[in-house]
Short mmCIF file of C-alpha atoms in Angstrom, two decimals:
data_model
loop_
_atom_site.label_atom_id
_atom_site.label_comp_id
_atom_site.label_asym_id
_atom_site.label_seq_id
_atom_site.Cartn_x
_atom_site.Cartn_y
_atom_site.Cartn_z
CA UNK A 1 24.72 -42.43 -11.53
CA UNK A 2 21.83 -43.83 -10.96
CA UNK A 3 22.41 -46.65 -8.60
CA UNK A 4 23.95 -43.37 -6.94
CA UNK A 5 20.25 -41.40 -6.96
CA UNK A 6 18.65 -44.47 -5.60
CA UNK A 7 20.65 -44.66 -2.57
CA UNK A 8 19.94 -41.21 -1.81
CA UNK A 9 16.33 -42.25 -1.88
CA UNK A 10 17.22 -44.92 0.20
CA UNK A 11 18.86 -42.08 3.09
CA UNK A 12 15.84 -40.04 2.59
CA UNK A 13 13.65 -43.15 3.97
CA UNK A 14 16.05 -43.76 6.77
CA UNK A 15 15.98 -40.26 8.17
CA UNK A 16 11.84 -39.56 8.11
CA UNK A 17 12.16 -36.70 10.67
CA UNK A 18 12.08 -33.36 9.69
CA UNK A 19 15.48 -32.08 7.85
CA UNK A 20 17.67 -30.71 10.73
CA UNK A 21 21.13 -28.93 9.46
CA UNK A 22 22.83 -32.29 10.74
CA UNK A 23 20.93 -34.32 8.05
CA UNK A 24 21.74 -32.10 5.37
CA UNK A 25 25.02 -32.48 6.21
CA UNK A 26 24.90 -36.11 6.36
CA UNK A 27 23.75 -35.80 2.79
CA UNK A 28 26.66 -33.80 1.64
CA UNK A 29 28.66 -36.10 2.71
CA UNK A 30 27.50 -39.36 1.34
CA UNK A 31 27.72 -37.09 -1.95
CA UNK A 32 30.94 -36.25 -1.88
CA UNK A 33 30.82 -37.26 -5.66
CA UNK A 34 28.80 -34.70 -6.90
CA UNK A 35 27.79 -36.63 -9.75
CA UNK A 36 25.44 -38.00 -7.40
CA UNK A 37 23.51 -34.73 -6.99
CA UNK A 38 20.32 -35.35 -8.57
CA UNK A 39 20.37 -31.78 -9.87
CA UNK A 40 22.95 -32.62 -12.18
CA UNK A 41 20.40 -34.58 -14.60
CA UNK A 42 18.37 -31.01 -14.66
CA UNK A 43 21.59 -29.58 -15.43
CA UNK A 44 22.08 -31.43 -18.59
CA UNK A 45 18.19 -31.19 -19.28
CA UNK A 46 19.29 -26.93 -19.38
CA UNK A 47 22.06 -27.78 -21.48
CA UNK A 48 20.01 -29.77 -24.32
CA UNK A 49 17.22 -26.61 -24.01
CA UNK A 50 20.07 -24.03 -23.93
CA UNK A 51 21.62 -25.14 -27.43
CA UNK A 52 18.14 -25.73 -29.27
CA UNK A 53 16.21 -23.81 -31.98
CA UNK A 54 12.89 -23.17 -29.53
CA UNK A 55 9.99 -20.41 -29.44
CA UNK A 56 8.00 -18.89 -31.76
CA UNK A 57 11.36 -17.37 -33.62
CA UNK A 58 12.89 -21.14 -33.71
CA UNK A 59 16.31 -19.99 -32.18
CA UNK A 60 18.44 -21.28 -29.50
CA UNK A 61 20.11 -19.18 -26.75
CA UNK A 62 23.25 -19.18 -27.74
CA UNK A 63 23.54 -15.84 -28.61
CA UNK A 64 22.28 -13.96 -25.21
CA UNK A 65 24.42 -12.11 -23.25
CA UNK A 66 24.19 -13.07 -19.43
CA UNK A 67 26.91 -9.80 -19.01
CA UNK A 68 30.26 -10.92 -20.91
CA UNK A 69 28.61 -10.74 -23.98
CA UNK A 70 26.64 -12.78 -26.78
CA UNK A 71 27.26 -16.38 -25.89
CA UNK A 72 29.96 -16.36 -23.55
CA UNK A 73 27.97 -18.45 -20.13
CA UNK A 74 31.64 -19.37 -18.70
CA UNK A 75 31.37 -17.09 -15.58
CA UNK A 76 29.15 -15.20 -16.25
CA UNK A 77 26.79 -15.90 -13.31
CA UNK A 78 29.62 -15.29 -10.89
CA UNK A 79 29.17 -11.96 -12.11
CA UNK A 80 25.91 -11.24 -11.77
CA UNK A 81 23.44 -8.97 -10.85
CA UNK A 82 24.52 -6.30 -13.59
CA UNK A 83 23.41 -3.35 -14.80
CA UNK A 84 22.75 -4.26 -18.70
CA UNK A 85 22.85 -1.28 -21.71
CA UNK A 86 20.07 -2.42 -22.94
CA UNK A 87 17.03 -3.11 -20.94
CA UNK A 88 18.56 -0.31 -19.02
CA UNK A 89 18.24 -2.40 -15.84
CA UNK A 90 20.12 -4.47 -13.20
CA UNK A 91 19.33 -7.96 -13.90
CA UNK A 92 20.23 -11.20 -12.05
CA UNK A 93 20.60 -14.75 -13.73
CA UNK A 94 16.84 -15.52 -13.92
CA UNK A 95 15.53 -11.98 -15.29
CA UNK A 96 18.20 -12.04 -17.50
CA UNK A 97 16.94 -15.52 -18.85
CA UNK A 98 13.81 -14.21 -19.12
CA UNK A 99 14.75 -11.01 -21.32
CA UNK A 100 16.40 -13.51 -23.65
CA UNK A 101 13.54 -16.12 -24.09
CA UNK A 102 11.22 -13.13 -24.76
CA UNK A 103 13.39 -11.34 -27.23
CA UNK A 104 15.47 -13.93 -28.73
CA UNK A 105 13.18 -16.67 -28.86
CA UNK A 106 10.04 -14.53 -28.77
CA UNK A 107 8.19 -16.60 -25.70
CA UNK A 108 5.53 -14.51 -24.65
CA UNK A 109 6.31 -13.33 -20.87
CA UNK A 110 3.34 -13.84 -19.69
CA UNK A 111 2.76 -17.46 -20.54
CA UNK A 112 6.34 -18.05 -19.37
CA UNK A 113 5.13 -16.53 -15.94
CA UNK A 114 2.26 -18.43 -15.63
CA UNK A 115 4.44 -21.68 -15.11
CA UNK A 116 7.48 -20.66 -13.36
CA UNK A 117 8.09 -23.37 -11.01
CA UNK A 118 7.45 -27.39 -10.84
CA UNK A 119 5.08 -27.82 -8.16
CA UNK A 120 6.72 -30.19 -5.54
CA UNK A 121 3.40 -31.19 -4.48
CA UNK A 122 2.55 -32.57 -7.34
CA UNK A 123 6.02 -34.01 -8.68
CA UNK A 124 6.77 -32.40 -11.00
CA UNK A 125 9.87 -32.04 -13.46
CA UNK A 126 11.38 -28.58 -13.30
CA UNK A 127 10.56 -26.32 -16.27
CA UNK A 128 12.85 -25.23 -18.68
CA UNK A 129 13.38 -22.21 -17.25
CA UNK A 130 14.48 -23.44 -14.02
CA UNK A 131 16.62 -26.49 -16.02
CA UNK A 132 18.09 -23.67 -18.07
CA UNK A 133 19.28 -21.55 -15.13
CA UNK A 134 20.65 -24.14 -13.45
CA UNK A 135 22.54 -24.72 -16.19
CA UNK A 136 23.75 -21.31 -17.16
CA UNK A 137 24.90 -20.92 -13.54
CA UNK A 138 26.62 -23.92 -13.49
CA UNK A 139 29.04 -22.83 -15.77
CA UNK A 140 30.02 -20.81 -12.68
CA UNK A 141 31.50 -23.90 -10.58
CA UNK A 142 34.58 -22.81 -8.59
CA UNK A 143 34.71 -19.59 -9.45
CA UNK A 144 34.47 -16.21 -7.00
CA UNK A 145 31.59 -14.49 -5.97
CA UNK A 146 32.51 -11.33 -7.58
CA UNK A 147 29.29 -9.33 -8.69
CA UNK A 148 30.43 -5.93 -10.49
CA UNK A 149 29.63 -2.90 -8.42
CA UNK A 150 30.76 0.25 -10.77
CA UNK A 151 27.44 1.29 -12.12
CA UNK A 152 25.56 3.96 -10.27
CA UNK A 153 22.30 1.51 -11.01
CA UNK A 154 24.63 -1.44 -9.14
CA UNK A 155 24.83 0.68 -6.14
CA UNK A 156 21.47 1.94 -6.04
CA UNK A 157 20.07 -1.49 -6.64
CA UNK A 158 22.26 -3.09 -3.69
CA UNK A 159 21.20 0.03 -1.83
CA UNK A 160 17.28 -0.80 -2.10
CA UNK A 161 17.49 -3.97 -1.73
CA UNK A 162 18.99 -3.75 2.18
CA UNK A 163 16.36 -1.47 3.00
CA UNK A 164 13.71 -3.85 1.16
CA UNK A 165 15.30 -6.72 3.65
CA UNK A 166 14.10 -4.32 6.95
CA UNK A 167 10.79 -3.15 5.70
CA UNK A 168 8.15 -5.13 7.52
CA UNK A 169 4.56 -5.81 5.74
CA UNK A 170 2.48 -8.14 5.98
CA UNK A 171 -0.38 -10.00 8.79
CA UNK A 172 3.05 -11.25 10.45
CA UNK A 173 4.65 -8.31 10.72
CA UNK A 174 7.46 -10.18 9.46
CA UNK A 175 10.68 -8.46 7.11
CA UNK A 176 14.11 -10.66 5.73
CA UNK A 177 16.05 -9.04 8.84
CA UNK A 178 12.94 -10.81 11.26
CA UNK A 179 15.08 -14.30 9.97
CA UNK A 180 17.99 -13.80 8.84
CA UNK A 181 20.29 -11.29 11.17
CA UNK A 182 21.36 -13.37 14.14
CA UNK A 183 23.79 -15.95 14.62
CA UNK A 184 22.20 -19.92 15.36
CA UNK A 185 18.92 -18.83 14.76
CA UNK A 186 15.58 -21.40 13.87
CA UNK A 187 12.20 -21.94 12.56
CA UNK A 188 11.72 -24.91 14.13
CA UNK A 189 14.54 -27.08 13.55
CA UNK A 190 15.46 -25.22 10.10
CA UNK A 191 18.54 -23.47 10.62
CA UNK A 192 18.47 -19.67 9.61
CA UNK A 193 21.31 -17.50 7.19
CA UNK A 194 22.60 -14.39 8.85
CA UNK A 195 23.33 -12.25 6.10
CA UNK A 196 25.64 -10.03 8.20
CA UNK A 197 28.25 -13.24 8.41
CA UNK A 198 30.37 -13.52 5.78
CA UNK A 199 31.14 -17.13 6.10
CA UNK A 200 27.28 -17.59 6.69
CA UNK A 201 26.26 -15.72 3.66
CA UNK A 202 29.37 -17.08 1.56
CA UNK A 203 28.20 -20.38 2.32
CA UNK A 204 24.14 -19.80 1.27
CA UNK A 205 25.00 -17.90 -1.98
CA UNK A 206 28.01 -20.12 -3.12
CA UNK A 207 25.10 -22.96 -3.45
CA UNK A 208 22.49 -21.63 -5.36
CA UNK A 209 20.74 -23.08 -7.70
CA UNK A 210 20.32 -25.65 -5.47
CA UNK A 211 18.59 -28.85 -5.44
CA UNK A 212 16.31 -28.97 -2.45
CA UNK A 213 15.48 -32.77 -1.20
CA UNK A 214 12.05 -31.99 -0.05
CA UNK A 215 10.99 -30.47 -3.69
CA UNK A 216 12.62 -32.94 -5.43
CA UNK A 217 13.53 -30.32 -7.99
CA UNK A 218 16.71 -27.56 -8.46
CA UNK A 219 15.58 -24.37 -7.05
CA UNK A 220 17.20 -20.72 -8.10
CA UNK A 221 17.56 -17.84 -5.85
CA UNK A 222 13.99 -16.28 -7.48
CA UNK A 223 12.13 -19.09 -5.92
CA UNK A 224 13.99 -18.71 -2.40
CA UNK A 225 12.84 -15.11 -2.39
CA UNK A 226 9.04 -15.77 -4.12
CA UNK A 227 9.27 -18.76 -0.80
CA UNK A 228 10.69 -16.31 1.86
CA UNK A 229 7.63 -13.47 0.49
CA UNK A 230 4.96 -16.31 0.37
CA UNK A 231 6.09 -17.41 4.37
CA UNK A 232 5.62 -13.42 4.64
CA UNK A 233 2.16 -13.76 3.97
CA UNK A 234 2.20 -11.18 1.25
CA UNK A 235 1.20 -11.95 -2.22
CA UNK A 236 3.24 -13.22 -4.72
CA UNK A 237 6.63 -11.50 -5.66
CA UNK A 238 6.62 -10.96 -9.09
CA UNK A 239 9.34 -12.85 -11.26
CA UNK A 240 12.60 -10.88 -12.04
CA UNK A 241 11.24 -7.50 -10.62
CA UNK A 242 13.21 -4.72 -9.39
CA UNK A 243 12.60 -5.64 -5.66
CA UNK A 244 13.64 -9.30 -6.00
CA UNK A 245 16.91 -8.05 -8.44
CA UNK A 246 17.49 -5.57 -5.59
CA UNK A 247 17.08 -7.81 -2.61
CA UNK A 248 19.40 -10.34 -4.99
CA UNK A 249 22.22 -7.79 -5.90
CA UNK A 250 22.19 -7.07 -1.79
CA UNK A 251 22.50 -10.56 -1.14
CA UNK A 252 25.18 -11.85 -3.15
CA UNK A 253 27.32 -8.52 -2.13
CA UNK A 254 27.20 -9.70 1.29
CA UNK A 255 28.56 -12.86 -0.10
CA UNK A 256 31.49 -11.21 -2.66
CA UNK A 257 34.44 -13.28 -2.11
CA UNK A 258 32.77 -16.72 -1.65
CA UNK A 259 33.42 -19.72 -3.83
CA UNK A 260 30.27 -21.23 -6.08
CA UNK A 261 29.98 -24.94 -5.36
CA UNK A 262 27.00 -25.79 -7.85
CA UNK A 263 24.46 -26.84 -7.71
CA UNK A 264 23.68 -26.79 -4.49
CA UNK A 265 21.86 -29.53 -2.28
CA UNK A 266 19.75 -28.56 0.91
CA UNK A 267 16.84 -29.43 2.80
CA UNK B 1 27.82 28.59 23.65
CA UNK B 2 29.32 25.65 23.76
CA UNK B 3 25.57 23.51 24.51
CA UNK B 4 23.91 25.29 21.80
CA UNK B 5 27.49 24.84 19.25
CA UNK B 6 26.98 21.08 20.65
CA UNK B 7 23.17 20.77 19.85
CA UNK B 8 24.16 22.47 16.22
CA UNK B 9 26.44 19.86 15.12
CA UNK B 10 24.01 17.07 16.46
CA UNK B 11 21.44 18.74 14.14
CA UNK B 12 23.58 18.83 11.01
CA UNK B 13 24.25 14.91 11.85
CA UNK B 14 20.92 13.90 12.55
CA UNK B 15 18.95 16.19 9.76
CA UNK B 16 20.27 14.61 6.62
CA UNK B 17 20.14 10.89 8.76
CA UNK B 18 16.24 11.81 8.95
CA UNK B 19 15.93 13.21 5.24
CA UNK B 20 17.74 10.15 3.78
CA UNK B 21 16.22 7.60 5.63
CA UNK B 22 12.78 9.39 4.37
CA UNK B 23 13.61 9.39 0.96
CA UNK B 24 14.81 5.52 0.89
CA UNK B 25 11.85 4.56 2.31
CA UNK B 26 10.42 5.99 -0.43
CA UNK B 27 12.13 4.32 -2.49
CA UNK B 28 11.69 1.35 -1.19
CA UNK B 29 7.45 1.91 -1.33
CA UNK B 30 7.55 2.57 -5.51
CA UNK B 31 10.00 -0.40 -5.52
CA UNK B 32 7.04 -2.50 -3.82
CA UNK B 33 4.54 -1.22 -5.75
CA UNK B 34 6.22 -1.88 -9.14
CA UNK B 35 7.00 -5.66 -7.94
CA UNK B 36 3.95 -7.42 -6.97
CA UNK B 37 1.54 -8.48 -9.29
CA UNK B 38 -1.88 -7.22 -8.17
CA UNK B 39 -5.11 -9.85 -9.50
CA UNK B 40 -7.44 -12.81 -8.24
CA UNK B 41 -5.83 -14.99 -5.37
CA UNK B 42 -3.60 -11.71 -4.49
CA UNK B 43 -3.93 -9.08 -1.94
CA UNK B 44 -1.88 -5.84 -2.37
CA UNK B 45 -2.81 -4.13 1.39
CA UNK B 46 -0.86 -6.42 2.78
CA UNK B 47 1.97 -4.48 1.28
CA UNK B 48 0.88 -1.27 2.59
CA UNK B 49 2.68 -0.41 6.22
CA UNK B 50 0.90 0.90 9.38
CA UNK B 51 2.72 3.94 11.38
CA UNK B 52 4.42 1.08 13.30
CA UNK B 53 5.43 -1.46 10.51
CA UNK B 54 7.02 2.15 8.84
CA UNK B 55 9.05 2.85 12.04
CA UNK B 56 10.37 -0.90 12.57
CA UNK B 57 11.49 -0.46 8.89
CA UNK B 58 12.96 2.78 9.11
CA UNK B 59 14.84 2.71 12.24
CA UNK B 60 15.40 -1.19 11.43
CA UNK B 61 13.94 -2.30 14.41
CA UNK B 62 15.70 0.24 16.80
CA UNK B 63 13.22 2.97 17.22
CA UNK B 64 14.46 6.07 19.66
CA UNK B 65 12.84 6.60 22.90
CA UNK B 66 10.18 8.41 21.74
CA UNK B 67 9.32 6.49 19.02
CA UNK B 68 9.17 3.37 21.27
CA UNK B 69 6.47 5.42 23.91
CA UNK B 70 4.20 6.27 20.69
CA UNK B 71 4.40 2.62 19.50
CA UNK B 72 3.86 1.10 22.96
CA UNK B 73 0.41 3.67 23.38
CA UNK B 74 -0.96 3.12 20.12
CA UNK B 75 -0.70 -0.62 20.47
CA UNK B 76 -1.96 -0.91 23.88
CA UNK B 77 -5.22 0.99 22.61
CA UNK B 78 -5.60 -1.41 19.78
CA UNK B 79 -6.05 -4.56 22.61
CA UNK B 80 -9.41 -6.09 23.12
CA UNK B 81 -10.95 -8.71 25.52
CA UNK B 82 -13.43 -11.59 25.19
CA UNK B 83 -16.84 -10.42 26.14
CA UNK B 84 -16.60 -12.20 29.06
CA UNK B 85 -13.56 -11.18 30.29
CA UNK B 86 -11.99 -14.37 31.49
CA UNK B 87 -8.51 -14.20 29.86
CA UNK B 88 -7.95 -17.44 31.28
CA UNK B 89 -9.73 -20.12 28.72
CA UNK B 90 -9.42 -23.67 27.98
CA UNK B 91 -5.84 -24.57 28.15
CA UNK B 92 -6.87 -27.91 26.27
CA UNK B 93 -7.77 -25.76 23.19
CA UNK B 94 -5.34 -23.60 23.66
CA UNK B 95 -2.61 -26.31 23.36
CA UNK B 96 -4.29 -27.10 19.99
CA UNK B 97 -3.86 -23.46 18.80
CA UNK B 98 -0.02 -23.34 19.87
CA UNK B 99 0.54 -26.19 17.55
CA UNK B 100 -1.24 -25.15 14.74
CA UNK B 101 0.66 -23.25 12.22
CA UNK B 102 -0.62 -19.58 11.03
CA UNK B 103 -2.26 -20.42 7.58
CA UNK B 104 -2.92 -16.54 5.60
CA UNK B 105 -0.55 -18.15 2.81
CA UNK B 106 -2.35 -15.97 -0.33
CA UNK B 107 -1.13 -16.19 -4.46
CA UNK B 108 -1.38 -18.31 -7.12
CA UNK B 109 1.59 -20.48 -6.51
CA UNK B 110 0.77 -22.06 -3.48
CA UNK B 111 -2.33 -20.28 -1.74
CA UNK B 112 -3.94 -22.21 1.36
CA UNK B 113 -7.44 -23.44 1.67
CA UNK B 114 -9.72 -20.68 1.18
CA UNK B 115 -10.89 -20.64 4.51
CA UNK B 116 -7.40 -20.77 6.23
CA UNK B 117 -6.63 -17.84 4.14
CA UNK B 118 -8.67 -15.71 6.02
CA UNK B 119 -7.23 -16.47 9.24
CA UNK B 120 -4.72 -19.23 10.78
CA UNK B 121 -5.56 -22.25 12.35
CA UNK B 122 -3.10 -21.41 14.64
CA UNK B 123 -0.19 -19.27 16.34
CA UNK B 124 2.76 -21.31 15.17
CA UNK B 125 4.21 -20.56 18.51
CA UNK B 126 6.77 -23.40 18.12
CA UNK B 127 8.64 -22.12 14.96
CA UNK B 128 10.01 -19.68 17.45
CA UNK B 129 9.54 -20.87 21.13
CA UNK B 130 10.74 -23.79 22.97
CA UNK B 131 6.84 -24.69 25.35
CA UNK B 132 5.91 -28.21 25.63
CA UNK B 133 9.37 -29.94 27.07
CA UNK B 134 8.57 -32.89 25.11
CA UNK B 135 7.81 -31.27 21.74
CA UNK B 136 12.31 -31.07 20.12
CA UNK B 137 11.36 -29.18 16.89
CA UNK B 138 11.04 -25.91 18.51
CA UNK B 139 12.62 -22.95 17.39
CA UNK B 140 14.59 -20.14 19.03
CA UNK B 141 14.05 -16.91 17.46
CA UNK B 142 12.11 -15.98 20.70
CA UNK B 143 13.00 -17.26 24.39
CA UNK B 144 11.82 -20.29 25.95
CA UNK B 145 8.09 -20.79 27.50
CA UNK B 146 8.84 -24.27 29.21
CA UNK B 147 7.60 -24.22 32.50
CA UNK B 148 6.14 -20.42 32.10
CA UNK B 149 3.79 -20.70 34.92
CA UNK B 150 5.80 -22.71 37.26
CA UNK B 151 8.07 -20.33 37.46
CA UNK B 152 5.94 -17.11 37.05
CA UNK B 153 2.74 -18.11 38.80
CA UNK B 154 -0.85 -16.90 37.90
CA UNK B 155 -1.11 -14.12 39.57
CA UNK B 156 -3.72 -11.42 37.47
CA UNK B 157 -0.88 -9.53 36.96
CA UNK B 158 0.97 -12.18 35.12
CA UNK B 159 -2.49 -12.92 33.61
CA UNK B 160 -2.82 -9.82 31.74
CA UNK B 161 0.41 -9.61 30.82
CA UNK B 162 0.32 -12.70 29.02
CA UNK B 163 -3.05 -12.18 27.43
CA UNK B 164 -1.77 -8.68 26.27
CA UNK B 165 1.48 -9.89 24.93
CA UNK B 166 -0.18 -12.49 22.35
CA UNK B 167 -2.79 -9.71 21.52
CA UNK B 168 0.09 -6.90 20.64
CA UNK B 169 3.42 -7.77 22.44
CA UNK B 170 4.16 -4.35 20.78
CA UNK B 171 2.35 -2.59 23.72
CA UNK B 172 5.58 -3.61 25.41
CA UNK B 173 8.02 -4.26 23.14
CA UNK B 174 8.09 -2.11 20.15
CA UNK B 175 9.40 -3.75 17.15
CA UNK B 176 9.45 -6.81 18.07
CA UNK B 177 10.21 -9.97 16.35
CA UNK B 178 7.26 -11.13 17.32
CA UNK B 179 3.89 -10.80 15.38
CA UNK B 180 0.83 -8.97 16.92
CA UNK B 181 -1.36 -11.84 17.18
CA UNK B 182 -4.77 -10.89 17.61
CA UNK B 183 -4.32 -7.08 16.73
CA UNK B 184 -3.99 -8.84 12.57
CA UNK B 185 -6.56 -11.70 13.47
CA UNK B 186 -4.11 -14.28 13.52
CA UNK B 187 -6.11 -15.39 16.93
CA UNK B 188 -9.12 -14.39 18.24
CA UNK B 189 -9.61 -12.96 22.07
CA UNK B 190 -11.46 -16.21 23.08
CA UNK B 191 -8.55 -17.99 21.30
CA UNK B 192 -6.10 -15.72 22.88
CA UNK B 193 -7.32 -16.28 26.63
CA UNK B 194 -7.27 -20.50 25.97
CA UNK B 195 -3.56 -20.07 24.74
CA UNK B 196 -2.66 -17.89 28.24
CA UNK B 197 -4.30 -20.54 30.21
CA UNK B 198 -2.11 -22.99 28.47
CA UNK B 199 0.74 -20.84 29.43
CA UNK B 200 -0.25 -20.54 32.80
CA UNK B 201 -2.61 -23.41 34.08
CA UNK B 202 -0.95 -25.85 36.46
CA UNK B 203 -2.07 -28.22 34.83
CA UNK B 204 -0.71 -27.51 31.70
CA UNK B 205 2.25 -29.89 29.94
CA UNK B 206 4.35 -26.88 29.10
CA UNK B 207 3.94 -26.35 33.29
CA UNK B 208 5.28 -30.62 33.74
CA UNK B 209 8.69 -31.73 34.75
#
């Protein structure tokens, strides 16, 4: 394993150019294995954090329900966003996490905001919460993208969340659809999702979490969005609110039907 | 009869199209304003839409043909020149600006430098334009500028039209993928004339074989 992680280090010197698609996919392939995938080691970091006695009420997580109820993880993120009984609320993986920290463990939301992400710039080690989701979702591997869509609040939230991908704000004047709505599009040389392809969309969705080579660190679909928003000039996206759930439950329906191959590794 | 039995059926479709999309977008506002955290480092008016942002969203980015004339006027008056008037500056600098990328990044997670928060450094014209032949890591979300003058000449025609598209390309094109460079700031009008002349000038690289 980790004679495996050092060669990757070892590709990452030989290609110094910016990461193109075709070096990405250069990646995947010398990783066939994915034991090799660096975000595997966070993955077990979730795992240990998942199962222990931690917060201010010195219980584990074992018993929160990510949707097929009390402790049952095993594909549950393949289901996911749902509408949930009792915040009363359409929740993806990450809010979902975050209801259960704050009212099984009794973390204080506010501190857990304040240090959401590892800052690649400084190189850092994810934070629990982002080891913990990875891990949670990986309990999804191979299974369908198959969020439920029964709930009026399922709908709704889907709903919202493809207008909140054409409204434009911002200095840039920039929206989602600005990006990501045409075939073999680019910023530069990063190649650009068009959520309108199945295939496309199947393939982005299917790999998130995802460990992204030039953070050094697994990455869950809240950080894409907070990213995509903070490229968008505007200010920060808040954590697990109703636009990022909506904008999430829109997503992954484009992608129902797509296979999750976690975690994910990309540029 | 059979115009006005036409026109009444067109009506029924289009009414409820109109009232729907109106009550989305309202939607869509309270959703915004219950999902950003206002405080220090943020600023929540960049969440706020002008008339034209609110069309672009509404019609998503196909506005009818009236809409289109009202967003082309408004953001032709909005366009202002350098006091002196030359909209053709100093392609040198402007060559600078077309590389630089936009700054305006604002938040607590990853702000920019204070004072490339208040404007960019930049137009980032090559995350969406092929210009400079020799520069590969261009993007394509707009069309090609290699050899824009070559092939275009610098007449003052082609002049304005230049200068005006980088100051609101909306004038022309409404909704457009493209942002309204100098009507937000991004660039300056003295900034704006040395990135035509960069576009334009003979002599610039974008212009070489």
């Amino acid at each position: 394993m980790k004679l495996k992680v050092i060669s990757l280090g070892a590709l990452a010197l030989a290609t110094p150019l910016a990461w193109g698609e075709a070096s990405v996919a250069d990646y995947r392939a010398a990783l066939a294995d994915k034991d090799a995938n660096p975000g595997m080691l966070i993955i077990d970091k979730g795992e240990r954090l998942f199962h222990e006695k931690r917060g201010p009420k010195n219980v584990s997580l074992e018993k929160c329900d990510f949707g097929l109820g009390p402790g049952k993880i095993k594909g549950a993120y393949a289901q996911l966003p749902r509408y949930f009984k009792d915040t009363q609320k359409v929740q993806d993986l990450e809010s979902r996490l975050l209801t259960c920290m704050t009212t099984l463990q009794g973390f204080k939301e506010d501190e857990l905001k304040a240090k959401l992400y590892a800052d690649q710039r400084l190189n850092e080690d994810n934070t629990d919460m982002e080891a913990i989701a990875a891990y949670v979702s990986f309990q999804s591997d191979g299974m369908k993208i198959n969020p439920p869509l029964k709930h009026a609040a399922e709908k709704e939230a889907v709903k919202l969340g493809e207008a909140m991908f054409w409204r434009r704000h911002g200095p840039m004047d920039f929206s989602c659809a600005t990006c990501h709505t045409e075939d073999g599009k680019r910023i530069r040389l990063q190649g650009l999702v068009n959520v309108f392809k199945p295939t496309d969309i199947q393939a982005t969705m299917s790999t998130w979490p995802t460990y992204r080579v030039s953070h050094g660190a697994v990455r869950n679909m809240q950080h894409r969005i907070w990213d995509c928003h903070w490229q968008m000039r505007t200010p920060d996206i808040d954590y697990g609110s109703p636009a990022t759930v909506a904008l999430i439950s829109f997503l992954t329906y484009q992608a129902k039907g797509g296979t999750y191959d976690l975690p994910g590794m990309k540029r | 009869m059979k115009t006005k039995l036409m026109t009444a059926c067109l009506l029924a479709v289009l009414v409820p199209f109109a009232q729907a999309d109106e009550k989305l977008a309202a939607k869509v506002d309270k959703l915004v304003a219950e999902s950003f955290r206002a405080g220090p480092g943020q600023d929540m008016s960049r969440l706020t839409q002008d008339e034209t942002q609110k069309i672009c969203s509404e019609t998503r980015n196909s506005p009818t043909p009236a809409q289109i004339q009202a967003i082309n006027a408004r953001e032709q008056a909005t366009i202002k020149y350098p006091d002196d008037n030359k909209l053709m500056g100093d392609w040198k600098n402007g060559e600078k600006l077309v590389k630089g990328g936009f700054g305006m990044r604002i938040g607590n997670i990853e702000p920019d430098k204070v004072e490339r928060q208040k404007g960019g450094n930049g137009g980032n014209c090559y995350a969406c334009h092929a210009l400079d032949p020799k520069e590969v890591a261009a993007g394509n979300l707009g069309p090609s500028l290699a050899g824009y003058g070559a092939l275009r000449g610098s007449s003052e025609e082609i002049i304005k039209y230049t200068y005006d598209k980088l100051y609101n390309t909306q004038a022309t094109v409404a909704c457009s993928n493209m942002p309204r460079m100098g009507h937000f700031g991004i660039l300056t009008p003295a900034q704006i004339a040395d990135v035509t002349a960069f576009l334009i000038s003979a002599e610039s690289p974008l212009n070489k074989k």
